[in-house]
């Protein structure tokens, strides 16, 4: 409360003079108490990535450095429905080629991101599997008790002007109670 009192005093001291006490009283209920300033403890972070996710921005690395010592799980989920559709239309051999290409892309992407996260003092775990990008992320967050989800706004599909966040990310966020960082 002390910091906000000082901020209000600095902002309104020479403007509101005699109304200062009334301003502090009225805005007191909107101000956070010191105990409300405490950041939740984050020990485990889930970062789903795919070919739509793109590069992790430098600002996100800086943010994640605040959680030094936490474990980060990088997960690459290949969409099962896409592979099934490819198999139905082009055959099993083409579906297997696509699956292999996706897994190789996942390995390369994780190898690119993991060292940078490791430099921040984060412990890295890697997972990749075939499943549902939205349902499996929701399941992982709930069952494995991750403290924080960090996800690209374009995870699962490309974003557009009318939809700046992909439908997959919207679905995930709507089903989670845990904190989420969307970059």
PDB file of C-alpha atoms in Angstrom:
ATOM      1  CA  UNK A   1       0.000   0.000   0.000  1.00  0.00           C
ATOM      2  CA  UNK A   2       2.901   2.274   0.741  1.00  0.00           C
ATOM      3  CA  UNK A   3       4.110   2.440  -2.859  1.00  0.00           C
ATOM      4  CA  UNK A   4       0.623   3.299  -4.134  1.00  0.00           C
ATOM      5  CA  UNK A   5       0.149   5.950  -1.511  1.00  0.00           C
ATOM      6  CA  UNK A   6       3.378   7.534  -2.655  1.00  0.00           C
ATOM      7  CA  UNK A   7       2.326   7.254  -6.300  1.00  0.00           C
ATOM      8  CA  UNK A   8      -1.030   8.875  -5.630  1.00  0.00           C
ATOM      9  CA  UNK A   9       0.603  11.541  -3.537  1.00  0.00           C
ATOM     10  CA  UNK A  10       3.130  12.305  -6.258  1.00  0.00           C
ATOM     11  CA  UNK A  11       0.449  12.324  -8.971  1.00  0.00           C
ATOM     12  CA  UNK A  12      -2.162  14.409  -7.175  1.00  0.00           C
ATOM     13  CA  UNK A  13      -0.275  16.323  -4.505  1.00  0.00           C
ATOM     14  CA  UNK A  14       0.003  19.583  -6.395  1.00  0.00           C
ATOM     15  CA  UNK A  15      -3.170  19.154  -8.406  1.00  0.00           C
ATOM     16  CA  UNK A  16      -5.803  18.038  -5.964  1.00  0.00           C
ATOM     17  CA  UNK A  17      -4.328  19.518  -2.774  1.00  0.00           C
ATOM     18  CA  UNK A  18      -7.310  19.366  -0.449  1.00  0.00           C
ATOM     19  CA  UNK A  19      -8.960  16.483  -2.331  1.00  0.00           C
ATOM     20  CA  UNK A  20      -5.920  14.206  -1.860  1.00  0.00           C
ATOM     21  CA  UNK A  21      -7.374  12.388   1.140  1.00  0.00           C
ATOM     22  CA  UNK A  22     -10.637  11.763  -0.689  1.00  0.00           C
ATOM     23  CA  UNK A  23      -8.798  10.406  -3.749  1.00  0.00           C
ATOM     24  CA  UNK A  24      -6.741   7.979  -1.666  1.00  0.00           C
ATOM     25  CA  UNK A  25      -9.857   6.805   0.181  1.00  0.00           C
ATOM     26  CA  UNK A  26     -11.849   6.234  -3.038  1.00  0.00           C
ATOM     27  CA  UNK A  27      -9.080   4.419  -4.901  1.00  0.00           C
ATOM     28  CA  UNK A  28      -7.912   2.333  -1.943  1.00  0.00           C
ATOM     29  CA  UNK A  29     -10.194  -0.537  -2.918  1.00  0.00           C
ATOM     30  CA  UNK A  30      -8.650  -0.660  -6.410  1.00  0.00           C
ATOM     31  CA  UNK A  31      -5.097  -0.795  -5.165  1.00  0.00           C
ATOM     32  CA  UNK A  32      -3.307  -4.037  -4.450  1.00  0.00           C
ATOM     33  CA  UNK A  33      -2.085  -4.875  -0.983  1.00  0.00           C
ATOM     34  CA  UNK A  34       1.592  -5.827  -0.592  1.00  0.00           C
ATOM     35  CA  UNK A  35       0.660  -9.476  -0.050  1.00  0.00           C
ATOM     36  CA  UNK A  36      -1.204  -9.403  -3.370  1.00  0.00           C
ATOM     37  CA  UNK A  37       2.005  -8.350  -5.128  1.00  0.00           C
ATOM     38  CA  UNK A  38       3.605 -11.720  -4.521  1.00  0.00           C
ATOM     39  CA  UNK A  39       4.126 -13.591  -7.777  1.00  0.00           C
ATOM     40  CA  UNK A  40       2.877 -17.168  -7.790  1.00  0.00           C
ATOM     41  CA  UNK A  41       5.657 -19.698  -7.437  1.00  0.00           C
ATOM     42  CA  UNK A  42       6.412 -21.308 -10.785  1.00  0.00           C
ATOM     43  CA  UNK A  43       8.320 -24.575 -10.633  1.00  0.00           C
ATOM     44  CA  UNK A  44       7.160 -26.161 -13.877  1.00  0.00           C
ATOM     45  CA  UNK A  45       6.405 -24.632 -17.268  1.00  0.00           C
ATOM     46  CA  UNK A  46       4.859 -26.225 -20.340  1.00  0.00           C
ATOM     47  CA  UNK A  47       5.784 -24.796 -23.742  1.00  0.00           C
ATOM     48  CA  UNK A  48       3.989 -26.448 -26.674  1.00  0.00           C
ATOM     49  CA  UNK A  49       5.656 -25.734 -30.007  1.00  0.00           C
ATOM     50  CA  UNK A  50       4.911 -26.531 -33.612  1.00  0.00           C
ATOM     51  CA  UNK A  51       5.726 -25.275 -37.087  1.00  0.00           C
ATOM     52  CA  UNK A  52       3.310 -22.332 -36.658  1.00  0.00           C
ATOM     53  CA  UNK A  53       4.828 -21.176 -33.346  1.00  0.00           C
ATOM     54  CA  UNK A  54       7.726 -19.352 -34.930  1.00  0.00           C
ATOM     55  CA  UNK A  55      10.709 -17.966 -33.070  1.00  0.00           C
ATOM     56  CA  UNK A  56      10.558 -17.303 -29.361  1.00  0.00           C
ATOM     57  CA  UNK A  57      10.964 -13.535 -28.942  1.00  0.00           C
ATOM     58  CA  UNK A  58      13.838 -12.173 -26.875  1.00  0.00           C
ATOM     59  CA  UNK A  59      11.392 -10.592 -24.412  1.00  0.00           C
ATOM     60  CA  UNK A  60       9.981 -14.017 -23.594  1.00  0.00           C
ATOM     61  CA  UNK A  61      13.442 -15.370 -22.803  1.00  0.00           C
ATOM     62  CA  UNK A  62      13.912 -12.405 -20.451  1.00  0.00           C
ATOM     63  CA  UNK A  63      10.580 -13.147 -18.780  1.00  0.00           C
ATOM     64  CA  UNK A  64      11.387 -16.831 -18.386  1.00  0.00           C
ATOM     65  CA  UNK A  65      14.728 -15.957 -16.787  1.00  0.00           C
ATOM     66  CA  UNK A  66      12.689 -14.880 -13.734  1.00  0.00           C
ATOM     67  CA  UNK A  67      11.872 -18.560 -13.163  1.00  0.00           C
ATOM     68  CA  UNK A  68      15.468 -19.808 -12.972  1.00  0.00           C
ATOM     69  CA  UNK A  69      15.550 -23.305 -11.501  1.00  0.00           C
ATOM     70  CA  UNK A  70      12.103 -24.229 -12.833  1.00  0.00           C
ATOM     71  CA  UNK A  71      11.653 -27.171 -15.162  1.00  0.00           C
ATOM     72  CA  UNK A  72      10.476 -26.463 -18.690  1.00  0.00           C
ATOM     73  CA  UNK A  73       8.853 -29.123 -20.811  1.00  0.00           C
ATOM     74  CA  UNK A  74       9.048 -28.459 -24.530  1.00  0.00           C
ATOM     75  CA  UNK A  75       6.377 -30.529 -26.210  1.00  0.00           C
ATOM     76  CA  UNK A  76       5.829 -30.996 -29.925  1.00  0.00           C
ATOM     77  CA  UNK A  77       2.485 -32.606 -30.764  1.00  0.00           C
ATOM     78  CA  UNK A  78       1.814 -33.753 -34.327  1.00  0.00           C
ATOM     79  CA  UNK A  79      -1.871 -33.572 -35.093  1.00  0.00           C
ATOM     80  CA  UNK A  80      -3.292 -37.081 -35.305  1.00  0.00           C
ATOM     81  CA  UNK A  81      -6.239 -35.999 -37.464  1.00  0.00           C
ATOM     82  CA  UNK A  82      -3.943 -34.496 -40.093  1.00  0.00           C
ATOM     83  CA  UNK A  83      -1.908 -37.677 -40.340  1.00  0.00           C
ATOM     84  CA  UNK A  84      -5.097 -39.758 -40.586  1.00  0.00           C
ATOM     85  CA  UNK A  85      -6.403 -37.510 -43.363  1.00  0.00           C
ATOM     86  CA  UNK A  86      -3.133 -37.810 -45.288  1.00  0.00           C
ATOM     87  CA  UNK A  87      -3.242 -41.579 -44.907  1.00  0.00           C
ATOM     88  CA  UNK A  88      -6.817 -41.733 -46.204  1.00  0.00           C
ATOM     89  CA  UNK A  89      -6.138 -39.557 -49.224  1.00  0.00           C
ATOM     90  CA  UNK A  90      -2.526 -40.311 -50.196  1.00  0.00           C
ATOM     91  CA  UNK A  91      -1.887 -43.670 -48.585  1.00  0.00           C
ATOM     92  CA  UNK A  92       0.019 -45.092 -45.661  1.00  0.00           C
ATOM     93  CA  UNK A  93       3.458 -44.563 -47.198  1.00  0.00           C
ATOM     94  CA  UNK A  94       2.919 -40.811 -47.662  1.00  0.00           C
ATOM     95  CA  UNK A  95       1.500 -40.530 -44.157  1.00  0.00           C
ATOM     96  CA  UNK A  96       4.624 -42.218 -42.794  1.00  0.00           C
ATOM     97  CA  UNK A  97       6.851 -39.810 -44.752  1.00  0.00           C
ATOM     98  CA  UNK A  98       4.924 -36.862 -43.317  1.00  0.00           C
ATOM     99  CA  UNK A  99       5.129 -38.292 -39.792  1.00  0.00           C
ATOM    100  CA  UNK A 100       8.898 -38.761 -40.127  1.00  0.00           C
ATOM    101  CA  UNK A 101       9.312 -35.239 -41.500  1.00  0.00           C
ATOM    102  CA  UNK A 102       7.291 -33.801 -38.613  1.00  0.00           C
ATOM    103  CA  UNK A 103       9.319 -35.678 -36.023  1.00  0.00           C
ATOM    104  CA  UNK A 104      12.586 -34.491 -37.602  1.00  0.00           C
ATOM    105  CA  UNK A 105      11.282 -30.914 -37.645  1.00  0.00           C
ATOM    106  CA  UNK A 106      10.312 -31.279 -33.973  1.00  0.00           C
ATOM    107  CA  UNK A 107      13.786 -32.530 -33.042  1.00  0.00           C
ATOM    108  CA  UNK A 108      15.460 -29.655 -34.869  1.00  0.00           C
ATOM    109  CA  UNK A 109      13.135 -27.070 -33.311  1.00  0.00           C
ATOM    110  CA  UNK A 110      13.660 -28.397 -29.795  1.00  0.00           C
ATOM    111  CA  UNK A 111      17.426 -28.495 -30.312  1.00  0.00           C
ATOM    112  CA  UNK A 112      17.285 -24.847 -31.320  1.00  0.00           C
ATOM    113  CA  UNK A 113      15.210 -23.674 -28.338  1.00  0.00           C
ATOM    114  CA  UNK A 114      16.436 -25.904 -25.504  1.00  0.00           C
ATOM    115  CA  UNK A 115      20.032 -24.601 -25.218  1.00  0.00           C
ATOM    116  CA  UNK A 116      18.827 -21.018 -24.923  1.00  0.00           C
ATOM    117  CA  UNK A 117      16.421 -21.957 -22.128  1.00  0.00           C
ATOM    118  CA  UNK A 118      19.179 -23.939 -20.445  1.00  0.00           C
ATOM    119  CA  UNK A 119      21.378 -20.822 -20.399  1.00  0.00           C
ATOM    120  CA  UNK A 120      18.677 -19.175 -18.271  1.00  0.00           C
ATOM    121  CA  UNK A 121      19.069 -21.800 -15.555  1.00  0.00           C
ATOM    122  CA  UNK A 122      15.968 -23.720 -16.549  1.00  0.00           C
ATOM    123  CA  UNK A 123      15.891 -27.525 -16.553  1.00  0.00           C
ATOM    124  CA  UNK A 124      14.694 -28.760 -19.936  1.00  0.00           C
ATOM    125  CA  UNK A 125      12.594 -31.825 -20.713  1.00  0.00           C
ATOM    126  CA  UNK A 126      11.616 -32.747 -24.248  1.00  0.00           C
ATOM    127  CA  UNK A 127       8.558 -34.635 -25.426  1.00  0.00           C
ATOM    128  CA  UNK A 128       7.066 -35.259 -28.821  1.00  0.00           C
ATOM    129  CA  UNK A 129       4.138 -37.408 -29.754  1.00  0.00           C
ATOM    130  CA  UNK A 130       1.122 -37.721 -32.025  1.00  0.00           C
ATOM    131  CA  UNK A 131      -2.182 -36.532 -30.617  1.00  0.00           C
ATOM    132  CA  UNK A 132      -4.423 -33.489 -30.375  1.00  0.00           C
ATOM    133  CA  UNK A 133      -2.689 -30.127 -30.055  1.00  0.00           C
ATOM    134  CA  UNK A 134      -5.432 -28.623 -27.925  1.00  0.00           C
ATOM    135  CA  UNK A 135      -6.762 -31.587 -25.930  1.00  0.00           C
ATOM    136  CA  UNK A 136      -3.318 -32.948 -25.083  1.00  0.00           C
ATOM    137  CA  UNK A 137      -2.010 -29.556 -23.920  1.00  0.00           C
ATOM    138  CA  UNK A 138      -5.072 -29.178 -21.679  1.00  0.00           C
ATOM    139  CA  UNK A 139      -4.596 -32.733 -20.373  1.00  0.00           C
ATOM    140  CA  UNK A 140      -0.879 -32.187 -19.730  1.00  0.00           C
ATOM    141  CA  UNK A 141      -1.535 -28.941 -17.850  1.00  0.00           C
ATOM    142  CA  UNK A 142      -4.139 -30.565 -15.633  1.00  0.00           C
ATOM    143  CA  UNK A 143      -2.641 -34.027 -15.082  1.00  0.00           C
ATOM    144  CA  UNK A 144       1.029 -33.080 -14.791  1.00  0.00           C
ATOM    145  CA  UNK A 145       0.279 -29.988 -12.671  1.00  0.00           C
ATOM    146  CA  UNK A 146       2.295 -27.472 -14.627  1.00  0.00           C
ATOM    147  CA  UNK A 147       2.321 -24.065 -12.970  1.00  0.00           C
ATOM    148  CA  UNK A 148       2.526 -22.016 -16.166  1.00  0.00           C
ATOM    149  CA  UNK A 149       1.690 -22.452 -19.843  1.00  0.00           C
ATOM    150  CA  UNK A 150       3.714 -20.474 -22.374  1.00  0.00           C
ATOM    151  CA  UNK A 151       2.249 -20.673 -25.862  1.00  0.00           C
ATOM    152  CA  UNK A 152       2.605 -18.841 -29.158  1.00  0.00           C
ATOM    153  CA  UNK A 153      -0.479 -17.007 -30.377  1.00  0.00           C
ATOM    154  CA  UNK A 154      -0.139 -18.932 -33.637  1.00  0.00           C
ATOM    155  CA  UNK A 155       0.230 -22.388 -32.055  1.00  0.00           C
ATOM    156  CA  UNK A 156      -1.829 -24.849 -34.100  1.00  0.00           C
ATOM    157  CA  UNK A 157      -2.577 -22.594 -37.050  1.00  0.00           C
ATOM    158  CA  UNK A 158      -1.692 -19.337 -38.677  1.00  0.00           C
ATOM    159  CA  UNK A 159      -3.200 -16.160 -37.321  1.00  0.00           C
ATOM    160  CA  UNK A 160      -5.051 -13.594 -39.397  1.00  0.00           C
ATOM    161  CA  UNK A 161      -6.027  -9.960 -39.031  1.00  0.00           C
ATOM    162  CA  UNK A 162      -9.490 -10.939 -37.871  1.00  0.00           C
ATOM    163  CA  UNK A 163      -8.174 -13.654 -35.562  1.00  0.00           C
ATOM    164  CA  UNK A 164      -4.919 -12.551 -33.893  1.00  0.00           C
ATOM    165  CA  UNK A 165      -4.896 -15.712 -31.762  1.00  0.00           C
ATOM    166  CA  UNK A 166      -5.308 -19.169 -33.259  1.00  0.00           C
ATOM    167  CA  UNK A 167      -8.483 -21.143 -32.465  1.00  0.00           C
ATOM    168  CA  UNK A 168      -6.328 -23.855 -30.860  1.00  0.00           C
ATOM    169  CA  UNK A 169      -4.877 -21.344 -28.385  1.00  0.00           C
ATOM    170  CA  UNK A 170      -8.318 -19.904 -27.645  1.00  0.00           C
ATOM    171  CA  UNK A 171      -9.652 -23.378 -26.859  1.00  0.00           C
ATOM    172  CA  UNK A 172      -6.691 -24.157 -24.596  1.00  0.00           C
ATOM    173  CA  UNK A 173      -6.940 -20.888 -22.674  1.00  0.00           C
ATOM    174  CA  UNK A 174     -10.689 -21.267 -22.176  1.00  0.00           C
ATOM    175  CA  UNK A 175     -10.197 -24.641 -20.498  1.00  0.00           C
ATOM    176  CA  UNK A 176      -7.331 -23.776 -18.133  1.00  0.00           C
ATOM    177  CA  UNK A 177      -7.288 -22.192 -14.721  1.00  0.00           C
ATOM    178  CA  UNK A 178      -3.487 -21.990 -14.608  1.00  0.00           C
ATOM    179  CA  UNK A 179      -1.624 -18.826 -15.632  1.00  0.00           C
ATOM    180  CA  UNK A 180      -0.840 -18.540 -19.341  1.00  0.00           C
ATOM    181  CA  UNK A 181       1.658 -16.402 -21.216  1.00  0.00           C
ATOM    182  CA  UNK A 182       0.707 -15.946 -24.869  1.00  0.00           C
ATOM    183  CA  UNK A 183       3.536 -14.581 -26.976  1.00  0.00           C
TER     184      UNK A 183
END
